[in-house]
Structure formats: structure tokens, C-alpha cells
Short mmCIF file of C-alpha atoms in Angstrom, two decimals:
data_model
loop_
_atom_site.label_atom_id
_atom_site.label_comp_id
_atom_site.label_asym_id
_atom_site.label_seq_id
_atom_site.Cartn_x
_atom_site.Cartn_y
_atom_site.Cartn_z
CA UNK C 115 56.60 174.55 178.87
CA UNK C 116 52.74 174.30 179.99
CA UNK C 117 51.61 176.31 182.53
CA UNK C 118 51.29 174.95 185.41
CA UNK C 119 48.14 176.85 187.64
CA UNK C 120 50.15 178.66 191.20
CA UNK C 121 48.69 177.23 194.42
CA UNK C 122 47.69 180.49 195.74
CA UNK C 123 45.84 180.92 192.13
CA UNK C 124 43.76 177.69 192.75
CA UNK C 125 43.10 178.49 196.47
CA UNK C 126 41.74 182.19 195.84
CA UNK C 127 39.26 180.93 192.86
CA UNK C 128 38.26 178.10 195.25
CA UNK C 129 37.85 180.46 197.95
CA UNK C 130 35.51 183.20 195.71
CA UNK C 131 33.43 179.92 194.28
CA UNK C 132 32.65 179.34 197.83
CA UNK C 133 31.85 182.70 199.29
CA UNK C 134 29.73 183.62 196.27
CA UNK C 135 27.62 179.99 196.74
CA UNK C 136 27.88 180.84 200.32
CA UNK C 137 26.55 184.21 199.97
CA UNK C 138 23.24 182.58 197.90
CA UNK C 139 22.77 180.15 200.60
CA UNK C 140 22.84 182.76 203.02
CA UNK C 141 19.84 184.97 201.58
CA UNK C 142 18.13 181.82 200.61
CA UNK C 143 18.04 180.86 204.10
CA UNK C 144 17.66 184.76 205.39
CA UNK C 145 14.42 184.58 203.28
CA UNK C 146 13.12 181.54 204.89
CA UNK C 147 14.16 182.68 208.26
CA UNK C 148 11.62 186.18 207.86
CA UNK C 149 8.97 184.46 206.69
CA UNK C 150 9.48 181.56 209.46
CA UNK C 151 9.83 184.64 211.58
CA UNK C 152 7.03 184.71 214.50
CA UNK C 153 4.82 187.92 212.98
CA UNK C 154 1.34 188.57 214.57
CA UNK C 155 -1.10 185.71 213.39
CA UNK C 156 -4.11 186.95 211.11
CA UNK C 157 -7.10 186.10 212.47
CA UNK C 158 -10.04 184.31 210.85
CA UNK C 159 -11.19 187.22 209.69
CA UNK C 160 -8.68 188.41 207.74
CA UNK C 161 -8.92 186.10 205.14
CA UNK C 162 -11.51 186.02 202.15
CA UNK C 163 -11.35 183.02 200.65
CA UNK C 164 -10.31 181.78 196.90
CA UNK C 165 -13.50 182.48 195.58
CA UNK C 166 -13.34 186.40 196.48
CA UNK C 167 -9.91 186.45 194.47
CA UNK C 168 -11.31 184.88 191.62
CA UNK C 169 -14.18 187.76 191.15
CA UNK C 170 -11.23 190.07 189.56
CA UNK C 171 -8.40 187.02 189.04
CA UNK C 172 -10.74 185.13 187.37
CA UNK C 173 -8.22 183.60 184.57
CA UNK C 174 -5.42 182.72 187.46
CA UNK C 175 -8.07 181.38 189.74
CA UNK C 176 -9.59 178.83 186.98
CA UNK C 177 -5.89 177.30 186.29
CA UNK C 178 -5.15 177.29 189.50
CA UNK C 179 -8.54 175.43 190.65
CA UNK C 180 -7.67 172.74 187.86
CA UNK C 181 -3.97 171.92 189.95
CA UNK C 182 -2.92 169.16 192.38
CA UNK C 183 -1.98 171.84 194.76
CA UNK C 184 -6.05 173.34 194.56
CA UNK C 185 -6.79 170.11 196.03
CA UNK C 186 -4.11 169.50 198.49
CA UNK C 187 -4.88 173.14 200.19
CA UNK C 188 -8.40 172.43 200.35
CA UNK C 189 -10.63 173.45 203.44
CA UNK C 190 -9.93 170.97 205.91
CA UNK C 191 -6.36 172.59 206.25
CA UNK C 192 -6.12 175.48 208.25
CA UNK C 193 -6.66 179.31 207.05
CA UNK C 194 -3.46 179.93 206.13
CA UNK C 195 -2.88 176.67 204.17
CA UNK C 196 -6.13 176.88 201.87
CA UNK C 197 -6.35 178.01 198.05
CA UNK C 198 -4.87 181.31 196.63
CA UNK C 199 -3.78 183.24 200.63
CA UNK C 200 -1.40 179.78 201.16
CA UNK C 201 0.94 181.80 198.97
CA UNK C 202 -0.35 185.10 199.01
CA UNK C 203 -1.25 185.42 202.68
CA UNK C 204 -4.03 186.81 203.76
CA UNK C 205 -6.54 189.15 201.61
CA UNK C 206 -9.43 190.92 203.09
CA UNK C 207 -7.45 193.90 203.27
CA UNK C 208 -5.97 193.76 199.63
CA UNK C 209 -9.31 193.00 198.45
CA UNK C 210 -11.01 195.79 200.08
CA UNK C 211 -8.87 198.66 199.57
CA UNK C 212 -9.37 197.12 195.59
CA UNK C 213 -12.93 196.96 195.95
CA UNK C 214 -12.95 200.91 197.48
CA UNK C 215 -10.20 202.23 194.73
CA UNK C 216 -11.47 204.94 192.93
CA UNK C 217 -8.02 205.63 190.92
CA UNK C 218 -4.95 204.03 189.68
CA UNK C 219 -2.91 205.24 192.50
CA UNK C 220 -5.10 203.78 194.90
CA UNK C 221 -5.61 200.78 193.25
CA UNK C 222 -1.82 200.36 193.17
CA UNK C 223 -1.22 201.21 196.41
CA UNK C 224 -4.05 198.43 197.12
CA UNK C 225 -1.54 195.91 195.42
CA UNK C 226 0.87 195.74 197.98
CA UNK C 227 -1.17 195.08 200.62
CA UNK C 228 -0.63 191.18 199.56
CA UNK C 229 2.14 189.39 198.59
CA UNK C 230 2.91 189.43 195.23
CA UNK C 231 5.08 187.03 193.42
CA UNK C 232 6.24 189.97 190.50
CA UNK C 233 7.34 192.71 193.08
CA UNK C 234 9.68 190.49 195.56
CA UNK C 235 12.89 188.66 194.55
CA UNK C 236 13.57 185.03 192.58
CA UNK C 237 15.08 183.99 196.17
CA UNK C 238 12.51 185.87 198.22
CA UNK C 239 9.69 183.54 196.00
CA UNK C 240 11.58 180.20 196.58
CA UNK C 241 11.87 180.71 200.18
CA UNK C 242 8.07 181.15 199.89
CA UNK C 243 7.33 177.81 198.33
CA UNK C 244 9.97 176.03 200.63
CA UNK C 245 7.79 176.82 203.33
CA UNK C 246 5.52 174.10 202.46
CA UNK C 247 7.72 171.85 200.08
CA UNK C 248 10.41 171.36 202.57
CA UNK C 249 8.91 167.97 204.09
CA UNK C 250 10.80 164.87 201.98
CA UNK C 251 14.17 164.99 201.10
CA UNK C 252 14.29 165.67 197.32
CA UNK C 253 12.69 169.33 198.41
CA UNK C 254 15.70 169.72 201.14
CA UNK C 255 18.27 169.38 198.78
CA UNK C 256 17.55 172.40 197.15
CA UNK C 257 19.37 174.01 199.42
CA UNK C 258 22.64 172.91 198.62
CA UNK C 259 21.40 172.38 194.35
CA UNK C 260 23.42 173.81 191.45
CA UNK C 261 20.49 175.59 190.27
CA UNK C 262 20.27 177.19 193.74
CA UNK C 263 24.16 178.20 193.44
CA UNK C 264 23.71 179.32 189.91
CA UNK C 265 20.67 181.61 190.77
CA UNK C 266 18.13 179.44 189.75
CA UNK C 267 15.12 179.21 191.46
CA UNK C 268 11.37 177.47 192.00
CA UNK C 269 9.52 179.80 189.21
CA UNK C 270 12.35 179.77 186.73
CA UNK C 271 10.91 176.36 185.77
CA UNK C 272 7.34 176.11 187.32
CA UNK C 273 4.29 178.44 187.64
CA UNK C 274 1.40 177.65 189.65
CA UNK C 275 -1.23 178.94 187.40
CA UNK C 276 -1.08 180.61 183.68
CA UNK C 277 -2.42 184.08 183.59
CA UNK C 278 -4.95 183.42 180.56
CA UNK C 279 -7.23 181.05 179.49
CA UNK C 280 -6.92 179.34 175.55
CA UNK C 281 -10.09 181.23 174.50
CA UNK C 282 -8.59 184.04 175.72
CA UNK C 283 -4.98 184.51 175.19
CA UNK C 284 -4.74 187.72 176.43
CA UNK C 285 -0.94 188.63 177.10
CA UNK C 286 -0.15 189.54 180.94
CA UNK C 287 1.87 192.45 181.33
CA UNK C 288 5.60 192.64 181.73
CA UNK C 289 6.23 192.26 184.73
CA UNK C 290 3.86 189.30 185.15
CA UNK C 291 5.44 187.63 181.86
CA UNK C 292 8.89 186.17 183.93
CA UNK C 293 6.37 184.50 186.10
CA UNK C 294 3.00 183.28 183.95
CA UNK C 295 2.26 181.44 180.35
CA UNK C 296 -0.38 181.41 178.53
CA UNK C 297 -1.95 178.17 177.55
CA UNK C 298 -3.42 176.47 174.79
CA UNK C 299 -5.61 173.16 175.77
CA UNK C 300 -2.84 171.09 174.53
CA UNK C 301 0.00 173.16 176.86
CA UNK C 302 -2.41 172.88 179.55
CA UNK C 303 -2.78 169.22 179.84
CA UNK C 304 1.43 169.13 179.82
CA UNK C 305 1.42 171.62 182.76
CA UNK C 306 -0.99 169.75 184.61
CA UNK C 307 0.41 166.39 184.01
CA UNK C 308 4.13 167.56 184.62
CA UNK C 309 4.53 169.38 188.14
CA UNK C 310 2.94 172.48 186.56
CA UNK C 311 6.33 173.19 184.51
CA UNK C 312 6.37 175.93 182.74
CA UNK C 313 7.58 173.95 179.38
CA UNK C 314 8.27 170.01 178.59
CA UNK C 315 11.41 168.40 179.35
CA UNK C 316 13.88 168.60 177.50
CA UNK C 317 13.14 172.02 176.29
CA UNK C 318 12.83 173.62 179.36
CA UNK C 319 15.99 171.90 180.40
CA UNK C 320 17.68 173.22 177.04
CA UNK C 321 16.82 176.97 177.48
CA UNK C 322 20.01 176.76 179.97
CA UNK C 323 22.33 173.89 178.90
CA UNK C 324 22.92 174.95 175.63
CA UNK C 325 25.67 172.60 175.78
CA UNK C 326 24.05 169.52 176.29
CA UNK C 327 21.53 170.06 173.82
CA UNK C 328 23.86 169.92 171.02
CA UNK C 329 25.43 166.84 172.21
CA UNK C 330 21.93 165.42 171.68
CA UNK C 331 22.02 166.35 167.97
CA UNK C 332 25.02 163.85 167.64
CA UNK C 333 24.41 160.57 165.37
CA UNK C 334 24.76 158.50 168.85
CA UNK C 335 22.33 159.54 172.05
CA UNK C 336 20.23 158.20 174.26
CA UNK C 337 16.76 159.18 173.03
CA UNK C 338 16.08 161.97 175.09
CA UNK C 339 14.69 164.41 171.82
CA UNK C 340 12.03 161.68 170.98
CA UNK C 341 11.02 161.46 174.76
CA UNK C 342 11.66 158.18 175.46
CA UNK C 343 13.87 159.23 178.37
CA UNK C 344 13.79 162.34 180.44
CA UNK C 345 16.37 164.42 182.18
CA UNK C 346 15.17 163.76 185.20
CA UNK C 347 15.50 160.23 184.72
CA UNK C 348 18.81 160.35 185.41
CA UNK C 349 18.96 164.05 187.05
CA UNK C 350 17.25 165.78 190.17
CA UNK C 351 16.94 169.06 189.25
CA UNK C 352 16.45 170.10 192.74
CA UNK C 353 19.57 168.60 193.85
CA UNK C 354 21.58 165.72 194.66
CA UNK C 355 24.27 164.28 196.77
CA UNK C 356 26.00 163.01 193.52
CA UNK C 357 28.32 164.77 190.98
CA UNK C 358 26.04 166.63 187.94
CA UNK C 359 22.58 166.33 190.18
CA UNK C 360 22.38 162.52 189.26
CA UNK C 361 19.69 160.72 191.03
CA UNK C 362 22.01 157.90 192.66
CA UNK C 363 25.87 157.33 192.24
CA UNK C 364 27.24 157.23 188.36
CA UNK C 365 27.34 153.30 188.28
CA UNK C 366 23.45 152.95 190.24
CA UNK C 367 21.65 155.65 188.05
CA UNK C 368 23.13 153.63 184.53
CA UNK C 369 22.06 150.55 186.14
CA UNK C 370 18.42 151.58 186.56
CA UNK C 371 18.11 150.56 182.61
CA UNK C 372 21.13 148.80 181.39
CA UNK C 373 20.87 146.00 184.21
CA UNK C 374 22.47 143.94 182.50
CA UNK C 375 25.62 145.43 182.61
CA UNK C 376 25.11 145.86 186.67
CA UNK C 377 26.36 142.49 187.88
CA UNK C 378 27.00 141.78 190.47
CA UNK C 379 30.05 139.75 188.53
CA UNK C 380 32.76 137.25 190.52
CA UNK C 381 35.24 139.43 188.18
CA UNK C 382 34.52 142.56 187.75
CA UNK C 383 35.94 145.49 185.59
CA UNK C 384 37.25 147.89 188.00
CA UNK C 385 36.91 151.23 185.62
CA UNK C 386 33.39 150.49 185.34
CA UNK C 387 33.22 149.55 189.11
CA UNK C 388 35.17 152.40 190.23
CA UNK C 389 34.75 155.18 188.20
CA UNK C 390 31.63 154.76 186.82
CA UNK C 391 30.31 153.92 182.87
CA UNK C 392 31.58 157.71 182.17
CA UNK C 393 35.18 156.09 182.14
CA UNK C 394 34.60 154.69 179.24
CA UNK C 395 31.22 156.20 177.56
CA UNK C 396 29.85 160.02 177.55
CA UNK C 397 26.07 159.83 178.56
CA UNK C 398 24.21 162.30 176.37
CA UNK C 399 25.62 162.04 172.72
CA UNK C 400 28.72 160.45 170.45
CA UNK C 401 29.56 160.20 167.11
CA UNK C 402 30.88 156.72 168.08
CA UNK C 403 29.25 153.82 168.56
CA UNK C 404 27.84 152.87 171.70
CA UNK C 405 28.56 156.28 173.20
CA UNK C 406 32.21 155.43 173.47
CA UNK C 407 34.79 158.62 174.32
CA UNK C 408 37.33 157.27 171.76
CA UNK C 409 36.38 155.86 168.02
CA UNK C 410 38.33 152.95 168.38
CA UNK C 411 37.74 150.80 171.30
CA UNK C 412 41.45 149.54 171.78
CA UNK C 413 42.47 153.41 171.84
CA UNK C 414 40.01 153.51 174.56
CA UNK C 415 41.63 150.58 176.48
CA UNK C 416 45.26 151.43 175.98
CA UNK C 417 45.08 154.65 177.93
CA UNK C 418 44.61 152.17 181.24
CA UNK C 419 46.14 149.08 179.47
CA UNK C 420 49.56 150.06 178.15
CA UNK C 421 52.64 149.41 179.94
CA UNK C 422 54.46 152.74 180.08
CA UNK C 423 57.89 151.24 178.05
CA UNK C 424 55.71 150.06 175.26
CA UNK C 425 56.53 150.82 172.41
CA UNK C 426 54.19 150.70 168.76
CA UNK C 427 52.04 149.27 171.65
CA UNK C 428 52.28 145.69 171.51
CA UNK C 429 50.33 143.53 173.25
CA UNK C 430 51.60 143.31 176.47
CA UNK C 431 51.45 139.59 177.20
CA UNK C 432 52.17 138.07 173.46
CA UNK C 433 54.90 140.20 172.87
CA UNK C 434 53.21 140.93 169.14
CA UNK C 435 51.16 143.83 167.74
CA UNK C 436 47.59 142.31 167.88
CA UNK C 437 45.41 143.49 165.07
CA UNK C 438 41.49 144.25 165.63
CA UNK C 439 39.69 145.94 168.64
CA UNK C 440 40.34 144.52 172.14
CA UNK C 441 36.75 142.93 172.46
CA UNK C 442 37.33 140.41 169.74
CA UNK C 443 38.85 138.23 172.84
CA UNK C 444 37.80 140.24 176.03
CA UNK C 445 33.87 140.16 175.25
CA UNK C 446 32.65 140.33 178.57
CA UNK C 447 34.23 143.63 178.84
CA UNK C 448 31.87 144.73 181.70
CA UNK C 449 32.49 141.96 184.16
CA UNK C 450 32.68 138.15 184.02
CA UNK C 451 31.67 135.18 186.39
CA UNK C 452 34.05 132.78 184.83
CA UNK C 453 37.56 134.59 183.60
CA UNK C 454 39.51 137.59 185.13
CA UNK C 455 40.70 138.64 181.95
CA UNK C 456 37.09 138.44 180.57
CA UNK C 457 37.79 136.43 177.36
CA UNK C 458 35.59 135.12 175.13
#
């Protein structure tokens, strides 16, 4: 006899799912409430400038002078919204106690006097950068994101500058390694042309879903390993309100390319209409044709189509066993403006 799952079994996992994503959500938005916090505002003079931090971060300051986001905090924002103290806050007094250091220990002890991305938390940094990218609604659905639930956060997939320039590959040090890359002119060009992502899709994407990238190697995909499409095509990585992080419902985010196939049709095929192309076709790789779930197409039909008494599965309005897939007659198998049965 299978084994049927107890109620109480179902309800407890469903209740530790929740309190664990709810427990994420909770320092996620504990982060963003201390740094929202009302704290004493610097005053002009305690900051220095980009230019001071690139006398000793000379390597970080060059990438990061070369990003979208070096322009966009440029000097007609305020202070605390321009260059390298936007995310590290303010520096005169990190910068000075460096400049005065006469030993390791005080040069260390210098180090905390700004923030740091390598000595505070994964969720502690995101809350940082959702300070400012908070302001269209792609960015606010982080907050309720599978990545977020799964402990993924903003610089597990992008850096805002590389730690070494490509005539000088010098290797940052351990604890800096989780957070920078270092480039090669080739690798910088993809950073800077792809929201400063710390590898191209879909490898990045692959360094998690293992899964998926093996479905890719199958005879039958959508061409996602020769880059003609992209996750994200189909995927917001930073969260959706659809099932898997798609970008619209199953049906719409198909649609985008295979119009065709969209209608609107006077007769329409209701799996396709009401459960989406997945019904009937798995979206990253097959080893059947046209990304079908079954090999044979009248398989695939019959496990809607069959009449429950059926028996050898005949067909169930000629009263013989037809021969051949179901398409040979019902061609317009994705909607029809002239027949309901969607015959040839």
C-alpha cells in the first residue's frame, strides 16, 4: 500500500519552511531597519572624497570609476550618495588613522573605522545595497525572492569593482576573495556590459542549479549554452510574483517568443490556456522532440483524453484503435479559429 503523507506531517514541514523563510526575512529587514535607523548625520567634513581612497585602493578605485554606478553617484548628489563613501560611509576618519598607522595593529584597528563589505554579513551587505536599489519594483521583490529564502544574496552574483587590474593580477586575500575577481580585459568588458556580474549567464546561474544545467546537455533545449537566450529571459533572479521567478505568468513569458502559439484563438486548448505550455512541454531540455514530457505525443494526450473505462485505449468517438500520433488530424493542437476539436 503507498504511503500516504499524515496531515500533521505536512502541516509541521509547512510550518518549519515558513518560520525558517520567515526568520531570513526578518534579519533582512532588521538590517535595513539599522541602517535606515536615524544615527547622527556626518557632516561635510567627514568625508574625503573617492579620489583620497584611491591613493592606497588604487586597483578597486580604477574598476570602480569605469561602472554605471561611478557615474550615477557623481557630485551633484549629495555627500553621502557620491563615489566609494555611498557604500562605505564616510572616510576621513578611516583614512586618517591609516595615514597615522605606524604598525599592523594600528593599521587594523584603522580598518574598522569604515564599513567594510568582508567583515559584516551576506544579509548585513544586501540590506546595504537595498538602500539605494529599492526604488522600481524588480528591486522590491527581493524581499520575498527564492534566492533571498535560500540565503542568497546581492554579492553572491555581483561585485561592484574587481580587486586587480589585468596587468596586474595580483590575488586579493581570503577574505576579500568571496567578494572580488580579478579581471582580464576580455572579463572586464562582460562585467561592465552585464550589471557588473561576477560571471556570464548561464554559468553563474549553473554554479547553483546543478540541475538545470544538465537538462541543458539534453539533445532537445532551448539554446541557452550557445547564448542565444538567457536565464533571465524568462527568469527574474531577484524575484517574481510567478511560480520558479518567471518574469510574467507561464503562458505570457512563452509567448514573448513563440507568438504564434499565443492566440488569442475562438477555440482554444484549455491545457495550454490553463495550465500553461509546461502541461505539455518541459522548458529547459528533452530528449523528445519539441520539448515534449512524453516521447509519443498520443501518450501525452491520453493522460487528459482517455475515458476512464477504456480499454486498449480506443479512440473514444470511432469506437476503433486509431493508429499514428493524435496530430495527424488535430493539427492545430494549440488553438483554432475555425474547429473545436482542432482538426486538420
Amino acid at each position: 500500500m503507498a504511503h500516504r503523507p499524515n496531515s500533521r506531517t505536512v502541516s509541521s514541514v509547512t510550518q518549519f519552511v515558513l518560520v525558517r523563510l520567515g526568520a531570513v526575512l526578518a534579519a533582512l529587514a532588521l538590517s535595513i531597519g539599522t541602517l535606515l535607523a536615524q544615527q547622527p548625520a556626518p557632516s561635510s567634513d567627514d568625508y574625503v572624497g573617492s579620489d583620497t581612497c584611491g591613493v592606497c585602493h588604487s586597483e578597486q578605485f580604477q574598476q570602480f570609476k569605469k561602472t554605471y554606478m561611478a557615474t550615477v553617484l557623481a557630485e551633484k548628489y549629495p555627500l553621502e550618495q557620491q563615489g566609494c563613501e555611498a557604500c562605505h560611509e564616510a572616510g576621513r576618519a578611516h583614512a586618517e588613522a591609516e595615514s597615522d598607522a605606524s604598525d599592523d595593529a594600528a593599521r587594523q584597528q584603522a580598518a574598522t573605522l569604515i564599513y567594510s563589505f568582508a567583515r559584516h554579513s551576506s544579509a548585513e551587505n544586501a540590506a546595504k545595497c537595498l538602500v539605494c536599489h529599492r526604488k522600481n519594483e524588480n528591486e522590491r521583490l527581493f524581499s520575498r525572492s527564492k534566492h533571498l529564502s535560500a540565503g542568497v544574496f546581492c554579492a553572491d552574483c555581483h561585485t561592484a569593482h574587481l580587486t586587480a587590474t589585468a596587468d596586474n593580477p595580483t590575488k586579493p586575500s581570503a577574505p576579500l576573495r568571496a567578494l572580488f575577481s580579478i579581471p582580464t580585459p576580455a572579463a572586464e568588458r562582460q562585467w561592465l556590459d552585464n550589471r557588473l556580474l561576477r560571471e556570464n549567464q548561464p554559468q553563474l546561474c549553473f554554479s547553483c542549479h546543478k540541475d538545470i544545467e544538465a537538462l541543458f546537455q539534453l539533445p532537445v533545449r532551448h539554446r541557452v549554452n550557445e547564448g542565444l537566450v538567457r536565464c533571465t529571459d524568462c527568469h527574474n533572479p531577484h524575484g517574481s510574483l510567478s511560480e520558479y521567478e518567471l518574469r510574467a505568468g507561464n503562458h505570457d513569458t512563452c509567448m514573448k517568443c513563440h507568438v504564434e502559439k499565443g492566440g488569442p484563438f475562438v477555440y482554444e486548448h484549455a491545457a495550454a490556456r490553463v495550465e500553461g505550455c509546461t502541461a505539455c512541454h518541459t522548458p529547459h531540455g528533452s530528449i523528445n522532440l519539441n520539448l515534449m514530457k512524453r516521447r509519443q505525443q498520443r501518450q501525452l494526450c491520453l493522460e487528459c483524453h482517455a475515458p476512464p473505462e477504456a480499454v486498449g485505449i480506443p479512440h473514444p468517438r470511432l469506437g476503433f484503435q486509431a493508429a499514428g500520433e493524435c496530430t495527424r488530424c488535430h493539427l492545430d493542437i494549440h488553438g483554432s479559429n475555425y474547429q473545436s476539436d482542432f482538426l486538420r
